[in-house]
Structures are given as structure tokens and as C-alpha cells.
mmCIF file of C-alpha atoms in Angstrom:
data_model
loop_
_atom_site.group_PDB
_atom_site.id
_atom_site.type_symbol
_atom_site.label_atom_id
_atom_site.label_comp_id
_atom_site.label_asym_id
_atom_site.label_seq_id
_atom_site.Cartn_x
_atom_site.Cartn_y
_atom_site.Cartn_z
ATOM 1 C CA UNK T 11 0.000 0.000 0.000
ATOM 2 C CA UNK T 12 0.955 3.260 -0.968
ATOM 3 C CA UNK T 13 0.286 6.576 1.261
ATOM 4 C CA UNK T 14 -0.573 9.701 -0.834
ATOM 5 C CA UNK T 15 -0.395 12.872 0.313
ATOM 6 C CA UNK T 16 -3.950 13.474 0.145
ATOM 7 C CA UNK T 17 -4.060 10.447 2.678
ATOM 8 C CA UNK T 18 -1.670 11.844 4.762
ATOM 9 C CA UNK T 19 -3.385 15.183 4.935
ATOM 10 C CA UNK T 20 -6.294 13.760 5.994
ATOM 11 C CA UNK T 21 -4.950 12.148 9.047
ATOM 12 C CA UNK T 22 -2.442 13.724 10.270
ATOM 13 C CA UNK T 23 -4.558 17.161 11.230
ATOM 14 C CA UNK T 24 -1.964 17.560 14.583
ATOM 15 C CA UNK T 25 -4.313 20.290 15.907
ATOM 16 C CA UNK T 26 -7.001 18.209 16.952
ATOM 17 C CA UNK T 27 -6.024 14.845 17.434
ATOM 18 C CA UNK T 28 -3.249 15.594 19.631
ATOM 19 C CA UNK T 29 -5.324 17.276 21.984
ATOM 20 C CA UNK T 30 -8.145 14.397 21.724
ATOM 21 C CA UNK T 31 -5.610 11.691 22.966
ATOM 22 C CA UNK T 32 -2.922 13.400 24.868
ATOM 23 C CA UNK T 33 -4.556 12.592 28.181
ATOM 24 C CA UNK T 34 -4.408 8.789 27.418
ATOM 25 C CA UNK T 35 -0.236 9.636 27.211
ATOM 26 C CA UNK T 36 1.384 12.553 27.467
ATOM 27 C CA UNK T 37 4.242 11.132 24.631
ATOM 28 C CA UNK T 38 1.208 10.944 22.182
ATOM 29 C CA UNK T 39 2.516 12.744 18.656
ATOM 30 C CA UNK T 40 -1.245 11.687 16.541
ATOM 31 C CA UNK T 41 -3.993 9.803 17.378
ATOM 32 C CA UNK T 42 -6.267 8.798 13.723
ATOM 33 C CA UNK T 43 -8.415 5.576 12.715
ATOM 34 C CA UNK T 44 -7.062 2.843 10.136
ATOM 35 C CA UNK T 45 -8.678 0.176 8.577
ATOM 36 C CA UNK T 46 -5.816 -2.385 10.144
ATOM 37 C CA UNK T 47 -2.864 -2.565 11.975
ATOM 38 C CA UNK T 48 -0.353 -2.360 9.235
ATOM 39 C CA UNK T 49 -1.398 1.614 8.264
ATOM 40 C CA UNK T 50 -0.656 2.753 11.746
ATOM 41 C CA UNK T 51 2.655 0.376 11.847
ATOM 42 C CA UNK T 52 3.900 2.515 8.531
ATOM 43 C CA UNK T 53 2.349 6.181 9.647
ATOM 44 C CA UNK T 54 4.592 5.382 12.875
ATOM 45 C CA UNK T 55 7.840 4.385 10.814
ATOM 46 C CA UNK T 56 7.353 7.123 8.201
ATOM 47 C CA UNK T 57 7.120 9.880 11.635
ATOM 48 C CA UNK T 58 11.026 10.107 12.470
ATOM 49 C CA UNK T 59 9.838 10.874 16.348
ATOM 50 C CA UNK T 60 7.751 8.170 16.299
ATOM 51 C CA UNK T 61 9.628 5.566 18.760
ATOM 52 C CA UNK T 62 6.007 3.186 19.610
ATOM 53 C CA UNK T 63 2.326 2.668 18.489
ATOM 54 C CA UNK T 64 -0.534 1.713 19.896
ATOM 55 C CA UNK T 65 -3.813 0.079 18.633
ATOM 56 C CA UNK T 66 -6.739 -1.245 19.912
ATOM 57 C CA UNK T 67 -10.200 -2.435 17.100
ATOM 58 C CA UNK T 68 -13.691 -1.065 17.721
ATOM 59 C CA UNK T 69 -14.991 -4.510 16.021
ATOM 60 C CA UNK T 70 -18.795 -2.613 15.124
ATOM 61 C CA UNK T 71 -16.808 0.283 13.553
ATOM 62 C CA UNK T 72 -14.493 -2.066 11.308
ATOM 63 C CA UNK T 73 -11.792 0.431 12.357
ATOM 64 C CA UNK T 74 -8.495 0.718 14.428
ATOM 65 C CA UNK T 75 -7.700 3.055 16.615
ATOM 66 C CA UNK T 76 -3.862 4.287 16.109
ATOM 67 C CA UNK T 77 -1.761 6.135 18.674
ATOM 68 C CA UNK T 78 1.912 7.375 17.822
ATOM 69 C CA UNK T 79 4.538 7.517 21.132
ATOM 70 C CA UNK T 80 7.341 9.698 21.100
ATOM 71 C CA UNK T 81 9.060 7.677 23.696
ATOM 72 C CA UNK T 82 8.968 3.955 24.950
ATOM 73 C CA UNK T 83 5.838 2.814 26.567
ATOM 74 C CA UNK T 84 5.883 0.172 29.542
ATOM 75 C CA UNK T 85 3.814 -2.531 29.448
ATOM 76 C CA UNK T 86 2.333 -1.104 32.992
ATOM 77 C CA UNK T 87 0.884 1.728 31.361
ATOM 78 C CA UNK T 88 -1.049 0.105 28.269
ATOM 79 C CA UNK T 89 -4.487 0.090 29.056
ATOM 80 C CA UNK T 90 -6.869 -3.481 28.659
ATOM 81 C CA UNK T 91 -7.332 -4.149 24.888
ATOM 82 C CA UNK T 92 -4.595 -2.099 23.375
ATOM 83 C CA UNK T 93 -1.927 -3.389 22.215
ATOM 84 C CA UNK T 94 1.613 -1.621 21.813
ATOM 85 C CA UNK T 95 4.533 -1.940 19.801
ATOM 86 C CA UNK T 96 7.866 -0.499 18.969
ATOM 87 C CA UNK T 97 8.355 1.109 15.329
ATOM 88 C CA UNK T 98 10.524 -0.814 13.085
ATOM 89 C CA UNK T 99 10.857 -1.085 9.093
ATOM 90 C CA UNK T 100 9.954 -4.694 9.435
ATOM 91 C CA UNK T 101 7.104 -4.699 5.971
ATOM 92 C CA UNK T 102 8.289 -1.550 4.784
ATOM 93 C CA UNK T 103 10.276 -2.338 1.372
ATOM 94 C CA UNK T 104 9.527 1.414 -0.781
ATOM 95 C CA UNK T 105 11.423 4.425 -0.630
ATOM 96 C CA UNK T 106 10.534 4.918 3.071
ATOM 97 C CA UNK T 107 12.143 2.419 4.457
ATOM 98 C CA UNK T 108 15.153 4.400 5.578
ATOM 99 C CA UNK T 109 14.522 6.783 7.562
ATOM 100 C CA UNK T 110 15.021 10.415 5.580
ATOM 101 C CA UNK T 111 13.223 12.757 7.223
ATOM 102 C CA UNK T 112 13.923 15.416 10.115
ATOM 103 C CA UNK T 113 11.465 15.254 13.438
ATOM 104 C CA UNK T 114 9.236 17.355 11.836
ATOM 105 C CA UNK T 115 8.640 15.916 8.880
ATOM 106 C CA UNK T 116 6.926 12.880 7.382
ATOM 107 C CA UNK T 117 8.098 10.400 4.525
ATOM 108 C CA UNK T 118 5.473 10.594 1.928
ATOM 109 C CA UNK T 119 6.236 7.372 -0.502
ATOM 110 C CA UNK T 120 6.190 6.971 -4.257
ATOM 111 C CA UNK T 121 6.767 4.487 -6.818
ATOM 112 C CA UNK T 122 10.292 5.832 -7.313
ATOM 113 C CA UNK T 123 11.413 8.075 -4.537
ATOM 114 C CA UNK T 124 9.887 9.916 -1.644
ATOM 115 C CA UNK T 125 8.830 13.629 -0.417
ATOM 116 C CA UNK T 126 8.975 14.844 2.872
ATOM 117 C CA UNK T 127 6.656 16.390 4.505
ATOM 118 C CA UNK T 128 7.383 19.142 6.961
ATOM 119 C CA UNK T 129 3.732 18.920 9.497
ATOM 120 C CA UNK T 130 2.379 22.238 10.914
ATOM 121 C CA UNK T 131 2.529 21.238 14.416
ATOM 122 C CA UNK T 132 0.598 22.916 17.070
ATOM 123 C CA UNK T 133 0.971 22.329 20.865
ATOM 124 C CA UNK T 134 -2.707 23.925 21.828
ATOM 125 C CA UNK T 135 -3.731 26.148 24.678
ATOM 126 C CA UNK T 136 -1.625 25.171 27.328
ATOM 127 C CA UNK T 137 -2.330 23.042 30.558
ATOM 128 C CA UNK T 138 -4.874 24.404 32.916
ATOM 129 C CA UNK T 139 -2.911 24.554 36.129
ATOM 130 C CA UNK T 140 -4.368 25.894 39.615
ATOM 131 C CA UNK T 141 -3.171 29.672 40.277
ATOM 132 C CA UNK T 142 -1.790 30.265 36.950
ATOM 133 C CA UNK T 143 -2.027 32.365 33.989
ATOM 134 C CA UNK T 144 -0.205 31.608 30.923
ATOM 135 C CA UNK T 145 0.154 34.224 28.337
ATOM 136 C CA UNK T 146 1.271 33.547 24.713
ATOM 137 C CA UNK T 147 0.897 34.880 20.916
ATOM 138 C CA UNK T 148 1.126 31.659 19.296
ATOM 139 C CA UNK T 149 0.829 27.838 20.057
ATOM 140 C CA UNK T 150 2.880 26.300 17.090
ATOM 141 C CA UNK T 151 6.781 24.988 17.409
ATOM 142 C CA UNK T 152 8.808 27.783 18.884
ATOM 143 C CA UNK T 153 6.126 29.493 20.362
ATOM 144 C CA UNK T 154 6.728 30.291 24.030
ATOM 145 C CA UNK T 155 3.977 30.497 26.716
ATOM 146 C CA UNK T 156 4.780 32.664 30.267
ATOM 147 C CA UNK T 157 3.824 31.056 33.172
ATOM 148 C CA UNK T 158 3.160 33.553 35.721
ATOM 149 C CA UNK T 159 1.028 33.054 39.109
ATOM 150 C CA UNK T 160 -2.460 35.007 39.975
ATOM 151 C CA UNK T 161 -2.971 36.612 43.332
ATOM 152 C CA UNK T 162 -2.496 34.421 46.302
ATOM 153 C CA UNK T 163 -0.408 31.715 44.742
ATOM 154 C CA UNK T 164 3.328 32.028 44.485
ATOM 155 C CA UNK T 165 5.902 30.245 42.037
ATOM 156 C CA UNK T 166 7.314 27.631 43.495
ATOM 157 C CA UNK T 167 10.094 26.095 43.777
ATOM 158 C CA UNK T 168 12.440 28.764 43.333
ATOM 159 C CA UNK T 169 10.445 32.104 43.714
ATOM 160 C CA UNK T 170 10.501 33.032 40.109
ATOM 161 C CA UNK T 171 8.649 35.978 38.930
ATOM 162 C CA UNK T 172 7.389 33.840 35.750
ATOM 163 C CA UNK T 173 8.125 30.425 33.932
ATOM 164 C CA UNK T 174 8.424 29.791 29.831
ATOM 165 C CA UNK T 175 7.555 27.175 28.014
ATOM 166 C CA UNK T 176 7.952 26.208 24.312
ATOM 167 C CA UNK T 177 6.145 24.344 21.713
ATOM 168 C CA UNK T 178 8.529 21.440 20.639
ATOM 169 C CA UNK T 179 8.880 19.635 17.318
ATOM 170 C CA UNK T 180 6.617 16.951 19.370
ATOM 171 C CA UNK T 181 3.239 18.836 18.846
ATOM 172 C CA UNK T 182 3.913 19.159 22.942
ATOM 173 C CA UNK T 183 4.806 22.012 25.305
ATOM 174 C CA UNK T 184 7.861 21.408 26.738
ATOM 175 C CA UNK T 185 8.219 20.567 30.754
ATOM 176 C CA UNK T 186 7.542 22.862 33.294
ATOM 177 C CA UNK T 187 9.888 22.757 36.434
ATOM 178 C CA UNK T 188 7.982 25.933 38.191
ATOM 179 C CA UNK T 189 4.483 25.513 39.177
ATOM 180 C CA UNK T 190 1.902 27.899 41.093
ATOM 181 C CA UNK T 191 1.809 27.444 44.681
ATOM 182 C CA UNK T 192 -1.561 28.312 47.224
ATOM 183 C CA UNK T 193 0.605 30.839 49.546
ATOM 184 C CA UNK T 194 -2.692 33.225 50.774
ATOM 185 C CA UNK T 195 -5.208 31.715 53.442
ATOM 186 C CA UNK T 196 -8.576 32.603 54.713
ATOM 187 C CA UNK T 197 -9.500 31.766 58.139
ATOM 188 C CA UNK T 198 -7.549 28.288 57.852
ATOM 189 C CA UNK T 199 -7.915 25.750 60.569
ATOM 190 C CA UNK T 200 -5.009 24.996 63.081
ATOM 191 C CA UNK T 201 -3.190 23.131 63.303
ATOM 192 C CA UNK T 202 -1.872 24.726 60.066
ATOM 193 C CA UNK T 203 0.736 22.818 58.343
ATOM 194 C CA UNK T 204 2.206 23.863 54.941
ATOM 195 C CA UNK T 205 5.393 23.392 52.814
ATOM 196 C CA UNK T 206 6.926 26.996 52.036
ATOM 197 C CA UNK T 207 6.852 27.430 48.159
ATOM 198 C CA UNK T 208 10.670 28.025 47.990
ATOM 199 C CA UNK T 209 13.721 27.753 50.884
ATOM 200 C CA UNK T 210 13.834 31.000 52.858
ATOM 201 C CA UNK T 211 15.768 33.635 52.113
ATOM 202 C CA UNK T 212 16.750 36.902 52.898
ATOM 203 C CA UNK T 213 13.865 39.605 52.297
ATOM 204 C CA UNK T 214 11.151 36.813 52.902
ATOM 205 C CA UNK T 215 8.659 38.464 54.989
ATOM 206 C CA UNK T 216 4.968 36.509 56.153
ATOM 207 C CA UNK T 217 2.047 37.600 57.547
ATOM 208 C CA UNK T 218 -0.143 36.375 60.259
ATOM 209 C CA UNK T 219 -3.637 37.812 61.505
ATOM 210 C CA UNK T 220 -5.921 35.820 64.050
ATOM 211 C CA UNK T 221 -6.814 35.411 67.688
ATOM 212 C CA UNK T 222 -4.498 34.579 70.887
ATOM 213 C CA UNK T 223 -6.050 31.507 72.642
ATOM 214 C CA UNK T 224 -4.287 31.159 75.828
ATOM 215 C CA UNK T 225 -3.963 30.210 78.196
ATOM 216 C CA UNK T 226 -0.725 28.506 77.398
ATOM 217 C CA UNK T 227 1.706 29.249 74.047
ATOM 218 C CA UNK T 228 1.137 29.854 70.271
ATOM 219 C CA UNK T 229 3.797 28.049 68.166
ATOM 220 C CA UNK T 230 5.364 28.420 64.762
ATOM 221 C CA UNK T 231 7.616 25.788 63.619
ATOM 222 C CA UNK T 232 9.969 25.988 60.973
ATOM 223 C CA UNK T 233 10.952 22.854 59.548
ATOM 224 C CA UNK T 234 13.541 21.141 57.163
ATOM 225 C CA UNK T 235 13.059 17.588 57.608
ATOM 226 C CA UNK T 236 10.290 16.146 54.778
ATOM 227 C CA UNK T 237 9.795 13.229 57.322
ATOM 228 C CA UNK T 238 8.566 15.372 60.188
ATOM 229 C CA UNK T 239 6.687 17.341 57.672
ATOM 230 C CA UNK T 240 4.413 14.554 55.952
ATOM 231 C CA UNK T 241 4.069 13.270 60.150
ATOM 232 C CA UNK T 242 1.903 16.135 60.739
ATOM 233 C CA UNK T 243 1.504 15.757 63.964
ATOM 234 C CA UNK T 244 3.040 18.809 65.623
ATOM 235 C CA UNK T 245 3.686 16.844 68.823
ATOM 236 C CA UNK T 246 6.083 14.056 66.901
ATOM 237 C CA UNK T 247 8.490 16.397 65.139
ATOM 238 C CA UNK T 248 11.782 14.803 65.642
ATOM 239 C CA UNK T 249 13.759 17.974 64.612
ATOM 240 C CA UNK T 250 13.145 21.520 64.427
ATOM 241 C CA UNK T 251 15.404 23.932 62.839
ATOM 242 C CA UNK T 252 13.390 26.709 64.926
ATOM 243 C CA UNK T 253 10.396 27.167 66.731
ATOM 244 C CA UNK T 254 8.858 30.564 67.981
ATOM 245 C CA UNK T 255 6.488 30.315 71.029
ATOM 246 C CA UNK T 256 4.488 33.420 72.141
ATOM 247 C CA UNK T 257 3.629 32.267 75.499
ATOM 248 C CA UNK T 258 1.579 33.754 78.057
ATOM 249 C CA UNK T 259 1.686 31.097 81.080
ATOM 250 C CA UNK T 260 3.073 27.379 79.701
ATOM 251 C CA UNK T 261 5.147 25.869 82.259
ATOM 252 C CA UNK T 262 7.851 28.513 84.348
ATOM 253 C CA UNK T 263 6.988 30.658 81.434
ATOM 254 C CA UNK T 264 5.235 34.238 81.408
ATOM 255 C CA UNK T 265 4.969 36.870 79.038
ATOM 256 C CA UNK T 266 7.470 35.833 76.731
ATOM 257 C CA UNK T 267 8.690 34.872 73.309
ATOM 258 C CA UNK T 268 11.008 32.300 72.989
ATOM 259 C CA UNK T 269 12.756 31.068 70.320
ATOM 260 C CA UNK T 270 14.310 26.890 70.489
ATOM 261 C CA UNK T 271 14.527 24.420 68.244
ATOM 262 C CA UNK T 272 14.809 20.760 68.234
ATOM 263 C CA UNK T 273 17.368 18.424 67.286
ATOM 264 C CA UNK T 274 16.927 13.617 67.190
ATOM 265 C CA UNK T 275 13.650 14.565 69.458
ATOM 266 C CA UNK T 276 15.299 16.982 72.071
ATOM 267 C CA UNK T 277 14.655 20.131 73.014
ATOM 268 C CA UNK T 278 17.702 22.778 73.615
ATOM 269 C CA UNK T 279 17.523 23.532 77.449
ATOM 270 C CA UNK T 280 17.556 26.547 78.179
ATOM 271 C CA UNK T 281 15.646 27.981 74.428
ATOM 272 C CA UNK T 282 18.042 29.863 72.136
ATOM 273 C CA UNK T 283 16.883 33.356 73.090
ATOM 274 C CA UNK T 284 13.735 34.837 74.990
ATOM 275 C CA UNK T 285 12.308 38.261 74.438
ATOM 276 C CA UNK T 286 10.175 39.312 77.723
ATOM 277 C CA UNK T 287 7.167 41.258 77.870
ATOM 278 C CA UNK T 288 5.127 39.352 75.616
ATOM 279 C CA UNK T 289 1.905 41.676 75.370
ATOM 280 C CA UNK T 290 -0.780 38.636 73.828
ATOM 281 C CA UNK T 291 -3.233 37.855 76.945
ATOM 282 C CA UNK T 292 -6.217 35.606 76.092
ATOM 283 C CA UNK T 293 -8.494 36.507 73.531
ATOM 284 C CA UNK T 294 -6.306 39.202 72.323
ATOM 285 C CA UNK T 295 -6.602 39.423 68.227
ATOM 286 C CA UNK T 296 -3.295 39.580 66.933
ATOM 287 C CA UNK T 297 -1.336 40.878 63.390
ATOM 288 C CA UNK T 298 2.225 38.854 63.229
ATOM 289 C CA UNK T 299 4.912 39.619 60.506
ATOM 290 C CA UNK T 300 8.083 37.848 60.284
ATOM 291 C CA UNK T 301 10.553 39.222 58.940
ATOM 292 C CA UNK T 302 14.073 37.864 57.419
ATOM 293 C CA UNK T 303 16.819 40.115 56.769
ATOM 294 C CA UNK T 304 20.419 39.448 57.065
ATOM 295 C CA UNK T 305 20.900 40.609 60.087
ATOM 296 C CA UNK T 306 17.546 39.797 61.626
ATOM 297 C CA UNK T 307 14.845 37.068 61.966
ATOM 298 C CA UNK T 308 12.046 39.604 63.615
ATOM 299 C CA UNK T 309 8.148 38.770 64.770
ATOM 300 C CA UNK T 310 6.589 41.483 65.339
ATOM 301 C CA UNK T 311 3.010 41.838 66.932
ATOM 302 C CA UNK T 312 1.703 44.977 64.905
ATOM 303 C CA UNK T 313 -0.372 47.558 66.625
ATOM 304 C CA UNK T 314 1.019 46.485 70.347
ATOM 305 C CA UNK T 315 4.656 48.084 69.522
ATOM 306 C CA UNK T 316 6.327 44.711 70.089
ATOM 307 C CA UNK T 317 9.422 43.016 68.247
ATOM 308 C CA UNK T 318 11.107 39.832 69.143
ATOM 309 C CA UNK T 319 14.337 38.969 67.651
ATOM 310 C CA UNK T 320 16.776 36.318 66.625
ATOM 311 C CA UNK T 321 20.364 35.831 64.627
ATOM 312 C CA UNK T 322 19.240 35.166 61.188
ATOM 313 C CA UNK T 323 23.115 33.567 60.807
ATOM 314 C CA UNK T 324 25.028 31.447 63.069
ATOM 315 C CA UNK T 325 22.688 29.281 64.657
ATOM 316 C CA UNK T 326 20.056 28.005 62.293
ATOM 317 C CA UNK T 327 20.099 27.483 58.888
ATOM 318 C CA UNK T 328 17.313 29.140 57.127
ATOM 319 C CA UNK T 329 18.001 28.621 53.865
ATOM 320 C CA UNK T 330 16.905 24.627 54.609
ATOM 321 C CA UNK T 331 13.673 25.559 55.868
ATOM 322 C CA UNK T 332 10.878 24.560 53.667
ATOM 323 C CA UNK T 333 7.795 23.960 55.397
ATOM 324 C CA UNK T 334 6.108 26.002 58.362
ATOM 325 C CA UNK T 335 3.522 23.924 61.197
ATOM 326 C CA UNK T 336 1.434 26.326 63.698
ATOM 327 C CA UNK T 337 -0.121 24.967 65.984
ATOM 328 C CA UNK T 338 -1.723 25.259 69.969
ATOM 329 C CA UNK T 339 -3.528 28.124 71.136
ATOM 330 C CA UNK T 340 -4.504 30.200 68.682
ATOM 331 C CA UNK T 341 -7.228 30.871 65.965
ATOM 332 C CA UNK T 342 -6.003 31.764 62.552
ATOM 333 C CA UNK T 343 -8.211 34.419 60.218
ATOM 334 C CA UNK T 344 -5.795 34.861 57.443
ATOM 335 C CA UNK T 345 -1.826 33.542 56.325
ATOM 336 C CA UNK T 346 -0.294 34.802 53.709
ATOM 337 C CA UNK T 347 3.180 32.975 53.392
ATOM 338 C CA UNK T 348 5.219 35.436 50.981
ATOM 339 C CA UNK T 349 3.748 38.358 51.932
ATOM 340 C CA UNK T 350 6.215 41.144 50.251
ATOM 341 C CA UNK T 351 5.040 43.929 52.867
ATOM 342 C CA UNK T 352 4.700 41.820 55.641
ATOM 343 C CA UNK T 353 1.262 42.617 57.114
ATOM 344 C CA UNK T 354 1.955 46.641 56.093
ATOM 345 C CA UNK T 355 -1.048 48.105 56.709
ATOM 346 C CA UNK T 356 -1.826 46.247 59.679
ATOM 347 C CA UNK T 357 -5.765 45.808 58.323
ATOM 348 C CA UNK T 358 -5.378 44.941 54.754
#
């Protein structure tokens, strides 16, 4: 059998079918419908990217199903009644079976010789992804789409201002390693347990609005160890790289805030530092910014003309902080993790 270009025009309209199939894998370069096996077999082989195809028969239709892979598929992931193999000239004896054409291109045969094709490939609208906004001009190879976060989500993991991504010769955007993270909470329940979207740094300021329970301690725990942090139970952290406690009356403490931390499931005796004069009594509404500069770790309790402070060098090791657990006596009406101003005003 030979393929004609008017055949291969007809099936190989990229646009659509890629987007119709490309949640069954996300290699998929075409999806189309044969009359057998053996027309999928050669579109595959006459596709340079093409590395695998896939087939399953709707028996009432008469028809196969085809699905090109750009890359190896496992048996784990073929679904029941499909059947998968790897592209190969085995059949192929025309002017197509070597392999001429670029990655963009498709071997069109003829009686004598062959023509290659170059495909207009287009990746679609991007991915739909929670808190973010792609913008773009174009969706075809070597377009680029900007990733950038809407308000209350930040870009994790590495703080980025915005993201690209580019339409490859694959019909497929290429792979995001930044992805919108939730950073801005309303009236979230406590204990309140949430990885950071990026490693601290210097300049990272959060906010903190809610009520002061009492009577006893309200605790912030900054973490670096992933085991403590998928525990999530506040009580069982083995280590601690620091925890701030406003306390009010828990154990020989009043009126302070003190800042510990916890290393193999013990406490430092006595805490690192303590700041007296705590002003929180019970029931007091509070507005907490932290603050990391490179001097500085500061909390301060806005409105009540109160700062506590710690060594942001030296001691702990900020920059391997990436999640934050609050927890005990205290109701929480709003977090906002990477909160540029802090909580500047104090009502907004």
C-alpha cells in the first residue's frame, strides 16, 4: 500500500487529534483511525519521532484506533485491549524504508522516490494549572507560553517571577519545572501545616492575623526535615530547625517569646533566646509579621509596639527551611506565606 499525500493530509490534522488523545499519554505525537494494523505500523515508521504505536479495534466500527509515542511505553501503562509496539521497518520495502526525514517531517512514498513532509505542528492552549495564567501569541513549534502566578499563589520552587515554556517539534509544550503554589489563606484551621513554596531567604517576609487563645503558648515551627513534615503531627516532630512560642503562662513561662529548636527529638535547654514582655493575653486578636533580613529574623506583633528577635546567621540554617507547622492556642483568620510587605497596613 501506498500513502498519498492526500491520505496523509487527511490524518495527520496535529491540531485536533493531539489534543483528543494526549490525556491517554502525554508522549502521544497523533492519534487517527485505520482500517488495520499495518497503516498505523507505517504512519509510525514514516514519523522520524515516532519511537512506539498503539492500537486497539472497535470490532462494530471495522476500524483501528492508532496512537503514535514519542518515547517507549511500559507494558504497565497500556491500558486493557490495546496493544503496543515499537516502530521498526519490518514490511516496509519502498522508498521509506530508511529513515530520511527530520522530526518534523513525514516520509510521503512513491513508486520511485519519496517527499517529505514538513507537518504544521501545534501544541494547543496550554495546561490548565491551579493559580496560573499563561500568556502567549502563538501555540505552534517555537512558540513560548509565560507562566506567571495570579494573586495568592506564588511560584514555586524557586520564587521566580514567571516560567516559559515552548512548543517542541513533538506537537507538545515542553516541561515545566515551576508551578503555582496556594501561599494566601482565609480563616484556615489549626493546626496549620504547609510546605513553604521556595527555601527562605533573605527579604522573605509573612504575615499572620488571628486570635491569641491562651492560656498557654502559640507556636510556629519551621521545619527542614520532609519526614517530620508529611508526620503532621506537631507533637512528633523529631527535629526543628526553629520554633517561635508566644507564650503567656506554659510551664515557668510568662509573658514571653522564645525562640528553640529541636534536634533527634530533644529540646535545647535553656531555648536559644527569649524576648520578655510578651503583650498577647487571652483573647487578644493579633497581626504577626516575620521578617528575614540578614541581620535579623524579627516577629513582630503589629499595633502592640512589640518586636522579638533572633540571629538570622550562626545558629540556624534558614536557607533549609521549607515547610512552616502552627499549631496550639490560637485561631487563625488569614496567612499569607510570601507576603512582600509583611502585614503593612496592619488591616489589609
Amino acid at each position: 500500500m501506498h500513502v498519498t499525500m492526500t491520505y496523509l493530509q487527511k490524518h495527520l490534522s496535529l491540531v485536533v487529534l493531539v489534543l483528543l488523545q494526549r490525556a491517554v499519554n502525554s508522549d502521544v505525537l497523533q492519534s487517527t483511525t485505520f482500517s488495520n494494523t499495518q497503516q498505523c505500523h507505517r504512519l509510525c515508521w514514516y514519523r522520524p519521532p515516532c519511537v512506539a504505536y498503539s492500537v486497539t479495534t472497535d470490532v462494530i466500527a471495522s476500524d483501528v484506533t492508532c496512537i503514535l509515542h514519542s518515547d517507549p511505553v511500559k507494558n504497565a501503562d497500556i491500558p486493557s485491549g490495546w496493544q503496543t509496539t515499537t516502530a521498526t521497518a519490518k514490511g516496509i520495502s519502498n522508498s521509506c524504508a530508511v529513515r530520511h526525514c527530520s522530526l518534523t517531517q513525514v516520509c510521503v512514498p512513491s513508486l520511485t522516490s519519496h517527499t517529505c513532509l514538513t507537518l504544521q505542528l501545534d501544541c494547543g492552549v496550554p495546561p490548565s494549572l491551579p493559580g496560573s495564567v499563561f500568556a502567549y501569541n502563538g501555540t505552534g513549534v517555537g512558540q513560548e507560553a509565560i507562566l506567571t502566578c495570579a494573586s495568592g499563589y506564588g511560584m514555586a520552587p524557586y520564587g521566580r517571577a514567571q516560567a516559559t515554556m515552548t512548543c517542541q517539534s513533538n506537537g507538545q509544550w515542553s516541561t515545566l519545572t515551576d508551578h503555582c503554589q496556594k501561599v494566601e489563606f482565609d480563616a484556615p484551621s489549626v493546626p496549620f501545616i504547609k510546605r513553604l513554596p521556595w527555601q527562605l531567604d533573605f527579604g522573605w517576609k509573612s504575615c499572620f492575623r488571628g486570635t491569641f487563645l491562651g492560656n498557654g503558648q502559640m507556636v510556629f515551627n519551621f521545619l527542614a526535615d520532609e519526614e517530620d513534615y508529611l508526620n503532621k503531627d506537631v507533637a512528633q516532630y523529631q527535629n526543628v530547625a526553629l520554633q517561635i512560642a508566644f507564650r503567656d503562662h506554659f510551664d515557668v513561662y510568662r509573658n514571653i517569646t522564645s525562640f528553640s529548636r529541636k534536634v533527634s527529638n530533644v529540646w535545647g535547654s535553656p531555648p536559644l533566646q527569649q524576648t520578655a514582655d510578651m503583650p498577647l493575653t487571652p483573647g487578644d486578636p493579633f497581626t504577626l509579621t516575620f521578617d528575614l533580613s540578614f541581620e535579623w529574623f524579627e516577629a513582630t506583633l503589629q499595633g502592640a509596639g512589640y518586636t522579638a528577635k533572633f540571629p538570622s546567621q550562626g545558629i540556624v540554617n534558614f536557607n533549609s527551611v521549607v515547610h512552616l507547622g502552627i499549631a496550639q492556642d490560637l485561631q487563625l483568620t488569614y496567612v499569607h506565606l510570601t507576603s512582600a510587605a509583611g502585614c503593612t497596613p496592619p488591616g489589609v
